[in-house]
mmCIF file of C-alpha atoms in Angstrom:
data_model
loop_
_atom_site.group_PDB
_atom_site.id
_atom_site.type_symbol
_atom_site.label_atom_id
_atom_site.label_comp_id
_atom_site.label_asym_id
_atom_site.label_seq_id
_atom_site.Cartn_x
_atom_site.Cartn_y
_atom_site.Cartn_z
ATOM 1 C CA UNK A 1 51.472 33.790 4.678
ATOM 2 C CA UNK A 2 49.101 30.949 3.909
ATOM 3 C CA UNK A 3 46.147 31.909 1.842
ATOM 4 C CA UNK A 4 42.618 31.253 3.197
ATOM 5 C CA UNK A 5 40.361 29.280 0.814
ATOM 6 C CA UNK A 6 37.508 31.312 -0.613
ATOM 7 C CA UNK A 7 34.064 29.904 -0.267
ATOM 8 C CA UNK A 8 30.974 30.648 -2.251
ATOM 9 C CA UNK A 9 28.652 32.264 0.211
ATOM 10 C CA UNK A 10 25.692 31.385 -1.917
ATOM 11 C CA UNK A 11 26.275 27.677 -1.215
ATOM 12 C CA UNK A 12 26.410 28.012 2.561
ATOM 13 C CA UNK A 13 23.310 26.856 4.559
ATOM 14 C CA UNK A 14 21.074 29.636 5.756
ATOM 15 C CA UNK A 15 21.482 30.835 9.308
ATOM 16 C CA UNK A 16 18.371 29.234 10.743
ATOM 17 C CA UNK A 17 17.941 26.977 13.725
ATOM 18 C CA UNK A 18 16.828 24.016 11.466
ATOM 19 C CA UNK A 19 19.702 24.298 8.921
ATOM 20 C CA UNK A 20 22.356 25.079 11.530
ATOM 21 C CA UNK A 21 21.146 22.291 13.654
ATOM 22 C CA UNK A 22 20.652 24.354 16.813
ATOM 23 C CA UNK A 23 16.983 23.340 17.437
ATOM 24 C CA UNK A 24 16.185 22.655 21.113
ATOM 25 C CA UNK A 25 16.294 18.926 21.975
ATOM 26 C CA UNK A 26 14.768 16.821 24.618
ATOM 27 C CA UNK A 27 16.232 13.629 26.081
ATOM 28 C CA UNK A 28 13.692 11.219 27.483
ATOM 29 C CA UNK A 29 14.532 9.844 30.731
ATOM 30 C CA UNK A 30 11.820 7.204 31.243
ATOM 31 C CA UNK A 31 11.351 5.529 34.737
ATOM 32 C CA UNK A 32 10.867 1.917 35.150
ATOM 33 C CA UNK A 33 7.232 2.421 36.003
ATOM 34 C CA UNK A 34 6.514 4.187 32.601
ATOM 35 C CA UNK A 35 8.385 1.645 30.651
ATOM 36 C CA UNK A 36 6.374 -1.106 32.293
ATOM 37 C CA UNK A 37 3.137 0.652 31.746
ATOM 38 C CA UNK A 38 3.863 1.069 27.987
ATOM 39 C CA UNK A 39 4.713 -2.617 27.731
ATOM 40 C CA UNK A 40 1.630 -3.656 29.609
ATOM 41 C CA UNK A 41 -0.674 -1.376 27.643
ATOM 42 C CA UNK A 42 0.811 -2.485 24.279
ATOM 43 C CA UNK A 43 0.598 -6.186 25.197
ATOM 44 C CA UNK A 44 -3.029 -5.884 26.470
ATOM 45 C CA UNK A 45 -4.124 -3.868 23.362
ATOM 46 C CA UNK A 46 -2.602 -6.344 20.829
ATOM 47 C CA UNK A 47 -4.032 -9.365 22.753
ATOM 48 C CA UNK A 48 -7.503 -7.773 22.822
ATOM 49 C CA UNK A 49 -7.436 -7.055 19.135
ATOM 50 C CA UNK A 50 -6.193 -10.435 18.272
ATOM 51 C CA UNK A 51 -8.969 -12.147 20.158
ATOM 52 C CA UNK A 52 -11.491 -9.808 18.472
ATOM 53 C CA UNK A 53 -10.204 -10.636 15.050
ATOM 54 C CA UNK A 54 -10.163 -14.364 15.709
ATOM 55 C CA UNK A 55 -13.752 -14.368 16.945
ATOM 56 C CA UNK A 56 -14.739 -12.226 13.984
ATOM 57 C CA UNK A 57 -12.986 -14.639 11.440
ATOM 58 C CA UNK A 58 -14.645 -17.562 13.149
ATOM 59 C CA UNK A 59 -18.050 -16.066 12.605
ATOM 60 C CA UNK A 60 -17.829 -16.260 8.768
ATOM 61 C CA UNK A 61 -19.613 -19.044 6.932
ATOM 62 C CA UNK A 62 -17.737 -20.877 4.189
ATOM 63 C CA UNK A 63 -18.126 -23.988 2.100
ATOM 64 C CA UNK A 64 -15.517 -25.330 -0.374
ATOM 65 C CA UNK A 65 -16.480 -27.670 -3.271
ATOM 66 C CA UNK A 66 -13.553 -29.470 -4.974
ATOM 67 C CA UNK A 67 -14.413 -30.416 -8.447
ATOM 68 C CA UNK A 68 -11.097 -31.780 -9.651
ATOM 69 C CA UNK A 69 -12.030 -35.452 -9.561
ATOM 70 C CA UNK A 70 -15.775 -34.946 -10.280
ATOM 71 C CA UNK A 71 -14.847 -33.485 -13.591
ATOM 72 C CA UNK A 72 -12.099 -36.046 -14.341
ATOM 73 C CA UNK A 73 -13.459 -36.791 -17.783
ATOM 74 C CA UNK A 74 -13.198 -33.027 -18.791
ATOM 75 C CA UNK A 75 -9.740 -32.924 -17.291
ATOM 76 C CA UNK A 76 -8.590 -35.740 -19.392
ATOM 77 C CA UNK A 77 -9.830 -33.996 -22.550
ATOM 78 C CA UNK A 78 -8.159 -30.732 -21.650
ATOM 79 C CA UNK A 79 -4.811 -32.453 -21.275
ATOM 80 C CA UNK A 80 -4.536 -32.392 -25.007
ATOM 81 C CA UNK A 81 -4.334 -28.608 -25.970
ATOM 82 C CA UNK A 82 -5.711 -29.414 -29.459
ATOM 83 C CA UNK A 83 -8.997 -29.902 -27.740
ATOM 84 C CA UNK A 84 -9.311 -26.368 -26.546
ATOM 85 C CA UNK A 85 -12.317 -25.680 -28.781
ATOM 86 C CA UNK A 86 -14.255 -28.738 -27.613
ATOM 87 C CA UNK A 87 -16.985 -27.999 -24.984
ATOM 88 C CA UNK A 88 -17.046 -30.184 -21.813
ATOM 89 C CA UNK A 89 -19.414 -29.676 -18.966
ATOM 90 C CA UNK A 90 -19.895 -31.274 -15.657
ATOM 91 C CA UNK A 91 -22.387 -31.061 -12.757
ATOM 92 C CA UNK A 92 -21.701 -31.269 -9.063
ATOM 93 C CA UNK A 93 -24.475 -31.387 -6.429
ATOM 94 C CA UNK A 94 -23.739 -30.346 -2.830
ATOM 95 C CA UNK A 95 -25.684 -29.565 0.362
ATOM 96 C CA UNK A 96 -25.413 -26.253 2.212
ATOM 97 C CA UNK A 97 -26.237 -27.038 5.904
ATOM 98 C CA UNK A 98 -26.639 -23.532 7.250
ATOM 99 C CA UNK A 99 -27.937 -20.326 5.812
ATOM 100 C CA UNK A 100 -25.478 -17.810 4.547
ATOM 101 C CA UNK A 101 -26.787 -14.479 5.556
ATOM 102 C CA UNK A 102 -25.923 -11.136 4.010
ATOM 103 C CA UNK A 103 -23.502 -10.737 1.129
ATOM 104 C CA UNK A 104 -22.204 -13.925 -0.251
ATOM 105 C CA UNK A 105 -19.138 -14.126 -2.522
ATOM 106 C CA UNK A 106 -18.098 -16.900 -4.969
ATOM 107 C CA UNK A 107 -14.424 -17.594 -5.502
ATOM 108 C CA UNK A 108 -12.463 -20.038 -7.508
ATOM 109 C CA UNK A 109 -9.576 -21.610 -5.752
ATOM 110 C CA UNK A 110 -6.404 -23.226 -7.297
ATOM 111 C CA UNK A 111 -3.901 -25.553 -5.674
ATOM 112 C CA UNK A 112 -0.335 -25.899 -7.034
ATOM 113 C CA UNK A 113 -0.505 -22.920 -9.522
ATOM 114 C CA UNK A 114 2.593 -20.758 -9.202
ATOM 115 C CA UNK A 115 1.788 -17.182 -10.270
ATOM 116 C CA UNK A 116 4.796 -15.989 -8.337
ATOM 117 C CA UNK A 117 7.440 -17.124 -10.788
ATOM 118 C CA UNK A 118 9.757 -14.165 -11.748
ATOM 119 C CA UNK A 119 9.533 -14.630 -15.615
ATOM 120 C CA UNK A 120 5.825 -15.305 -15.433
ATOM 121 C CA UNK A 121 5.163 -12.000 -13.518
ATOM 122 C CA UNK A 122 7.309 -9.919 -15.977
ATOM 123 C CA UNK A 123 5.603 -11.555 -19.056
ATOM 124 C CA UNK A 124 2.938 -8.726 -19.699
ATOM 125 C CA UNK A 125 2.706 -5.463 -21.449
ATOM 126 C CA UNK A 126 1.583 -2.588 -19.216
ATOM 127 C CA UNK A 127 1.402 -0.195 -22.352
ATOM 128 C CA UNK A 128 -1.275 -2.626 -23.744
ATOM 129 C CA UNK A 129 -3.135 -2.866 -20.489
ATOM 130 C CA UNK A 130 -3.533 0.902 -20.136
ATOM 131 C CA UNK A 131 -4.626 1.293 -23.643
ATOM 132 C CA UNK A 132 -1.602 3.434 -24.581
ATOM 133 C CA UNK A 133 0.072 1.191 -27.179
ATOM 134 C CA UNK A 134 -1.809 -1.997 -27.826
ATOM 135 C CA UNK A 135 0.792 -3.209 -30.400
ATOM 136 C CA UNK A 136 3.546 -3.276 -27.801
ATOM 137 C CA UNK A 137 4.562 -6.850 -27.125
ATOM 138 C CA UNK A 138 8.192 -6.204 -26.035
ATOM 139 C CA UNK A 139 8.080 -7.805 -22.602
ATOM 140 C CA UNK A 140 5.580 -10.640 -23.388
ATOM 141 C CA UNK A 141 8.095 -13.423 -24.195
ATOM 142 C CA UNK A 142 7.244 -16.200 -25.087
ATOM 143 C CA UNK A 143 3.579 -15.141 -25.928
ATOM 144 C CA UNK A 144 4.331 -12.135 -28.134
ATOM 145 C CA UNK A 145 3.112 -13.130 -31.611
ATOM 146 C CA UNK A 146 0.876 -15.902 -32.895
ATOM 147 C CA UNK A 147 1.843 -18.582 -35.434
ATOM 148 C CA UNK A 148 1.182 -16.234 -38.302
ATOM 149 C CA UNK A 149 3.458 -13.519 -36.738
ATOM 150 C CA UNK A 150 0.600 -11.181 -35.726
ATOM 151 C CA UNK A 151 0.816 -9.400 -32.314
ATOM 152 C CA UNK A 152 -1.051 -11.090 -29.547
ATOM 153 C CA UNK A 153 -3.483 -8.793 -27.543
ATOM 154 C CA UNK A 154 -3.245 -9.124 -24.669
ATOM 155 C CA UNK A 155 0.159 -10.632 -24.814
ATOM 156 C CA UNK A 156 2.171 -12.456 -22.151
ATOM 157 C CA UNK A 157 2.111 -15.597 -20.044
ATOM 158 C CA UNK A 158 -0.305 -14.169 -17.386
ATOM 159 C CA UNK A 159 -3.029 -13.242 -19.889
ATOM 160 C CA UNK A 160 -2.455 -16.486 -21.893
ATOM 161 C CA UNK A 161 -3.046 -18.642 -18.739
ATOM 162 C CA UNK A 162 -6.313 -16.909 -17.626
ATOM 163 C CA UNK A 163 -8.827 -18.902 -15.636
ATOM 164 C CA UNK A 164 -11.619 -19.643 -18.071
ATOM 165 C CA UNK A 165 -13.935 -22.021 -16.343
ATOM 166 C CA UNK A 166 -17.552 -20.980 -16.424
ATOM 167 C CA UNK A 167 -19.328 -21.678 -13.161
ATOM 168 C CA UNK A 168 -23.098 -21.502 -12.653
ATOM 169 C CA UNK A 169 -24.762 -22.027 -9.196
ATOM 170 C CA UNK A 170 -28.302 -23.458 -8.991
ATOM 171 C CA UNK A 171 -30.686 -23.840 -6.052
ATOM 172 C CA UNK A 172 -33.002 -26.851 -5.756
ATOM 173 C CA UNK A 173 -36.200 -25.151 -4.499
ATOM 174 C CA UNK A 174 -37.822 -28.589 -4.287
ATOM 175 C CA UNK A 175 -37.431 -32.116 -5.845
ATOM 176 C CA UNK A 176 -38.668 -30.962 -9.238
ATOM 177 C CA UNK A 177 -37.870 -27.183 -9.346
ATOM 178 C CA UNK A 178 -34.384 -25.884 -9.776
ATOM 179 C CA UNK A 179 -33.622 -22.122 -10.113
ATOM 180 C CA UNK A 180 -30.403 -20.464 -11.115
ATOM 181 C CA UNK A 181 -28.818 -18.270 -8.215
ATOM 182 C CA UNK A 182 -28.420 -14.670 -9.685
ATOM 183 C CA UNK A 183 -24.843 -13.576 -9.566
ATOM 184 C CA UNK A 184 -23.157 -10.246 -10.271
ATOM 185 C CA UNK A 185 -19.865 -10.044 -12.343
ATOM 186 C CA UNK A 186 -19.284 -6.404 -11.251
ATOM 187 C CA UNK A 187 -17.667 -4.991 -8.251
ATOM 188 C CA UNK A 188 -14.894 -7.555 -8.186
ATOM 189 C CA UNK A 189 -11.817 -5.464 -8.640
ATOM 190 C CA UNK A 190 -9.915 -2.726 -6.766
ATOM 191 C CA UNK A 191 -10.682 0.751 -7.675
ATOM 192 C CA UNK A 192 -7.075 1.463 -8.751
ATOM 193 C CA UNK A 193 -7.170 -1.590 -11.094
ATOM 194 C CA UNK A 194 -10.318 -0.557 -12.750
ATOM 195 C CA UNK A 195 -9.567 3.176 -13.174
ATOM 196 C CA UNK A 196 -5.837 3.438 -13.129
ATOM 197 C CA UNK A 197 -3.966 0.175 -14.161
ATOM 198 C CA UNK A 198 -6.356 -1.006 -16.841
ATOM 199 C CA UNK A 199 -7.830 1.124 -19.573
ATOM 200 C CA UNK A 200 -9.409 0.507 -23.004
ATOM 201 C CA UNK A 201 -8.049 2.345 -26.116
ATOM 202 C CA UNK A 202 -10.033 5.494 -26.924
ATOM 203 C CA UNK A 203 -12.107 4.079 -29.702
ATOM 204 C CA UNK A 204 -15.905 3.387 -30.232
ATOM 205 C CA UNK A 205 -15.295 0.383 -32.413
ATOM 206 C CA UNK A 206 -13.213 -2.300 -30.678
ATOM 207 C CA UNK A 207 -13.311 -4.709 -33.766
ATOM 208 C CA UNK A 208 -11.562 -2.138 -35.979
ATOM 209 C CA UNK A 209 -9.120 -1.074 -33.205
ATOM 210 C CA UNK A 210 -7.919 -4.664 -32.695
ATOM 211 C CA UNK A 211 -7.938 -5.656 -36.312
ATOM 212 C CA UNK A 212 -4.776 -7.387 -37.331
ATOM 213 C CA UNK A 213 -4.109 -8.751 -33.944
ATOM 214 C CA UNK A 214 -4.500 -12.392 -32.567
ATOM 215 C CA UNK A 215 -6.099 -13.557 -29.429
ATOM 216 C CA UNK A 216 -4.070 -15.445 -26.857
ATOM 217 C CA UNK A 217 -3.389 -19.081 -27.695
ATOM 218 C CA UNK A 218 -5.750 -20.705 -25.108
ATOM 219 C CA UNK A 219 -8.489 -18.089 -25.354
ATOM 220 C CA UNK A 220 -11.887 -18.825 -27.023
ATOM 221 C CA UNK A 221 -12.740 -15.276 -27.622
ATOM 222 C CA UNK A 222 -10.667 -12.232 -28.427
ATOM 223 C CA UNK A 223 -10.284 -9.431 -25.802
ATOM 224 C CA UNK A 224 -12.965 -7.272 -27.277
ATOM 225 C CA UNK A 225 -15.710 -10.035 -27.060
ATOM 226 C CA UNK A 226 -15.258 -11.039 -23.403
ATOM 227 C CA UNK A 227 -18.565 -9.497 -22.391
ATOM 228 C CA UNK A 228 -20.783 -8.471 -25.397
ATOM 229 C CA UNK A 229 -23.720 -7.795 -23.000
ATOM 230 C CA UNK A 230 -21.959 -5.109 -21.062
ATOM 231 C CA UNK A 231 -19.599 -2.735 -22.944
ATOM 232 C CA UNK A 232 -18.287 -1.356 -19.701
ATOM 233 C CA UNK A 233 -17.078 -4.825 -18.707
ATOM 234 C CA UNK A 234 -15.339 -5.548 -22.104
ATOM 235 C CA UNK A 235 -11.871 -5.344 -23.371
ATOM 236 C CA UNK A 236 -9.012 -4.575 -20.871
ATOM 237 C CA UNK A 237 -11.629 -3.530 -18.340
ATOM 238 C CA UNK A 238 -13.247 -6.875 -18.025
ATOM 239 C CA UNK A 239 -13.268 -7.601 -14.396
ATOM 240 C CA UNK A 240 -12.558 -11.369 -14.692
ATOM 241 C CA UNK A 241 -9.522 -10.528 -16.726
ATOM 242 C CA UNK A 242 -8.312 -7.746 -14.268
ATOM 243 C CA UNK A 243 -8.767 -10.139 -11.196
ATOM 244 C CA UNK A 244 -6.554 -12.778 -12.928
ATOM 245 C CA UNK A 245 -3.829 -10.287 -13.828
ATOM 246 C CA UNK A 246 -3.331 -9.466 -10.278
ATOM 247 C CA UNK A 247 -0.924 -12.271 -9.610
ATOM 248 C CA UNK A 248 -0.970 -14.287 -6.233
ATOM 249 C CA UNK A 249 2.009 -14.700 -3.942
ATOM 250 C CA UNK A 250 1.401 -18.300 -3.105
ATOM 251 C CA UNK A 251 0.721 -21.409 -5.089
ATOM 252 C CA UNK A 252 -2.548 -22.040 -3.396
ATOM 253 C CA UNK A 253 -4.966 -19.020 -3.757
ATOM 254 C CA UNK A 254 -8.501 -18.052 -4.381
ATOM 255 C CA UNK A 255 -9.799 -15.124 -6.520
ATOM 256 C CA UNK A 256 -13.214 -13.555 -6.507
ATOM 257 C CA UNK A 257 -15.449 -14.748 -9.307
ATOM 258 C CA UNK A 258 -18.976 -13.507 -8.618
ATOM 259 C CA UNK A 259 -21.195 -11.774 -5.966
ATOM 260 C CA UNK A 260 -24.633 -12.837 -5.011
ATOM 261 C CA UNK A 261 -27.390 -10.579 -6.342
ATOM 262 C CA UNK A 262 -29.708 -10.294 -3.305
ATOM 263 C CA UNK A 263 -33.121 -10.417 -4.927
ATOM 264 C CA UNK A 264 -36.293 -12.519 -4.626
ATOM 265 C CA UNK A 265 -35.507 -15.825 -2.758
ATOM 266 C CA UNK A 266 -32.008 -14.728 -2.149
ATOM 267 C CA UNK A 267 -32.670 -11.191 -0.651
ATOM 268 C CA UNK A 268 -31.268 -12.327 2.613
ATOM 269 C CA UNK A 269 -28.557 -14.531 1.403
ATOM 270 C CA UNK A 270 -28.224 -18.079 0.373
ATOM 271 C CA UNK A 271 -30.800 -20.371 2.167
ATOM 272 C CA UNK A 272 -29.778 -23.718 3.371
ATOM 273 C CA UNK A 273 -30.628 -26.679 1.151
ATOM 274 C CA UNK A 274 -29.541 -28.508 -1.932
ATOM 275 C CA UNK A 275 -27.511 -26.765 -4.646
ATOM 276 C CA UNK A 276 -25.624 -27.854 -7.750
ATOM 277 C CA UNK A 277 -22.698 -26.413 -9.646
ATOM 278 C CA UNK A 278 -22.647 -26.527 -13.479
ATOM 279 C CA UNK A 279 -19.154 -26.112 -14.673
ATOM 280 C CA UNK A 280 -17.998 -25.542 -18.271
ATOM 281 C CA UNK A 281 -14.500 -27.003 -17.813
ATOM 282 C CA UNK A 282 -11.720 -25.250 -19.767
ATOM 283 C CA UNK A 283 -8.792 -24.585 -17.350
ATOM 284 C CA UNK A 284 -6.466 -27.698 -17.184
ATOM 285 C CA UNK A 285 -4.772 -28.463 -13.836
ATOM 286 C CA UNK A 286 -3.848 -32.200 -14.060
ATOM 287 C CA UNK A 287 -0.728 -31.551 -15.967
ATOM 288 C CA UNK A 288 0.927 -29.834 -12.970
ATOM 289 C CA UNK A 289 -0.865 -32.026 -10.323
ATOM 290 C CA UNK A 290 -3.154 -29.144 -9.303
ATOM 291 C CA UNK A 291 -6.694 -28.950 -8.094
ATOM 292 C CA UNK A 292 -9.719 -26.571 -8.299
ATOM 293 C CA UNK A 293 -12.487 -25.697 -6.104
ATOM 294 C CA UNK A 294 -15.387 -23.285 -5.848
ATOM 295 C CA UNK A 295 -15.695 -21.440 -2.538
ATOM 296 C CA UNK A 296 -18.778 -19.776 -1.233
ATOM 297 C CA UNK A 297 -18.144 -17.458 1.702
ATOM 298 C CA UNK A 298 -19.476 -14.481 3.608
ATOM 299 C CA UNK A 299 -17.351 -11.678 4.927
ATOM 300 C CA UNK A 300 -16.998 -9.719 8.084
ATOM 301 C CA UNK A 301 -16.011 -6.071 8.760
ATOM 302 C CA UNK A 302 -12.384 -7.090 8.542
ATOM 303 C CA UNK A 303 -12.804 -9.036 5.269
ATOM 304 C CA UNK A 304 -12.553 -12.765 4.847
ATOM 305 C CA UNK A 305 -12.180 -15.543 7.402
ATOM 306 C CA UNK A 306 -8.365 -15.835 7.424
ATOM 307 C CA UNK A 307 -6.895 -16.305 10.899
ATOM 308 C CA UNK A 308 -3.408 -14.952 10.085
ATOM 309 C CA UNK A 309 -3.902 -11.437 11.293
ATOM 310 C CA UNK A 310 -5.708 -12.419 14.303
ATOM 311 C CA UNK A 311 -3.037 -14.909 15.293
ATOM 312 C CA UNK A 312 -0.317 -12.339 14.590
ATOM 313 C CA UNK A 313 -1.915 -9.884 17.034
ATOM 314 C CA UNK A 314 -2.601 -12.534 19.627
ATOM 315 C CA UNK A 315 0.937 -13.881 19.590
ATOM 316 C CA UNK A 316 2.458 -10.413 19.656
ATOM 317 C CA UNK A 317 0.267 -9.419 22.535
ATOM 318 C CA UNK A 318 1.039 -12.641 24.546
ATOM 319 C CA UNK A 319 4.753 -12.226 24.024
ATOM 320 C CA UNK A 320 4.773 -8.564 25.012
ATOM 321 C CA UNK A 321 2.838 -9.388 28.159
ATOM 322 C CA UNK A 322 5.331 -12.155 29.016
ATOM 323 C CA UNK A 323 8.162 -9.704 28.412
ATOM 324 C CA UNK A 324 6.408 -7.177 30.693
ATOM 325 C CA UNK A 325 6.179 -9.668 33.546
ATOM 326 C CA UNK A 326 9.746 -10.634 33.106
ATOM 327 C CA UNK A 327 10.915 -7.016 33.250
ATOM 328 C CA UNK A 328 8.733 -6.380 36.248
ATOM 329 C CA UNK A 329 10.157 -9.426 37.995
ATOM 330 C CA UNK A 330 13.820 -8.311 37.270
ATOM 331 C CA UNK A 331 12.929 -4.753 38.361
ATOM 332 C CA UNK A 332 11.479 -5.888 41.742
ATOM 333 C CA UNK A 333 14.550 -8.196 42.366
ATOM 334 C CA UNK A 334 16.953 -5.490 41.677
ATOM 335 C CA UNK A 335 15.025 -2.974 43.871
ATOM 336 C CA UNK A 336 14.834 -5.480 46.654
ATOM 337 C CA UNK A 337 18.619 -6.287 46.422
ATOM 338 C CA UNK A 338 19.365 -2.546 46.396
ATOM 339 C CA UNK A 339 17.259 -1.974 49.588
ATOM 340 C CA UNK A 340 19.096 -4.889 51.273
ATOM 341 C CA UNK A 341 22.397 -3.473 50.342
ATOM 342 C CA UNK A 342 21.524 -0.170 51.915
#
């Protein structure tokens, strides 16, 4: 007689409807009218949302000032890396034709800068950035140590290439009076960046904590002196630093630089009139045929003035409605031919 195999009863699934796969099932049997209704409702909804998003994006006000050629003398100076410690400033006047009401945001925009290169993205130390081990430079090749073999803090290609132009916006109140537009350098980052991904070491004295380290090659100041006026915006928690470390997906991108402080003459936004940008030029772009711009923009309830999301909804809705009419036509033709056959 053949012996039956012995099973370990403790490993058998429980005798429940879920684990024995005996739950009641329901097979949908949708009629043509139900399917057509779903298609028409979906298409109409997407098309409506797309139009609303496009109209909202069109309502934003934006002006872009390209200063690549205006600051050509500074750009030529920066082509030689040995001149990194030499100051160079340029001024660029412009006219704002319409008032920008509400919150106004200042961005810097780069053309032709590829932050999405695989080796570039990996060249950073997350242990440093969260304040866990500031001496860890394992993944920061080729910017791990300085010329005197001391660890670089913060290390890596992303940190080394930080955008370091200083931009000041001034408003020409009249022909003889010029006032600086008050800007905020806080509130630029995501909450997760500020409180999760970036942390400072637990120390009350930054200078002693980072003693024995070197600043990145192209930095004018070490990490603990980025903002001496605001200790909460210093070190790895500096918001300009955090914004730059969030790499962009495309070679042309803009990143938030400042927010308008709505006080006094700017309580309602930026008035129309003559302005000027004073730029301390430090970030070279001519070596890779790039360009730089300053963008002033308002936002809507959906964010910036990008048209991509609105166009996506509009195209999706239009195609769905076209498919709905095609299905309806085929359904009516088949229904008519069936009646003729009978």
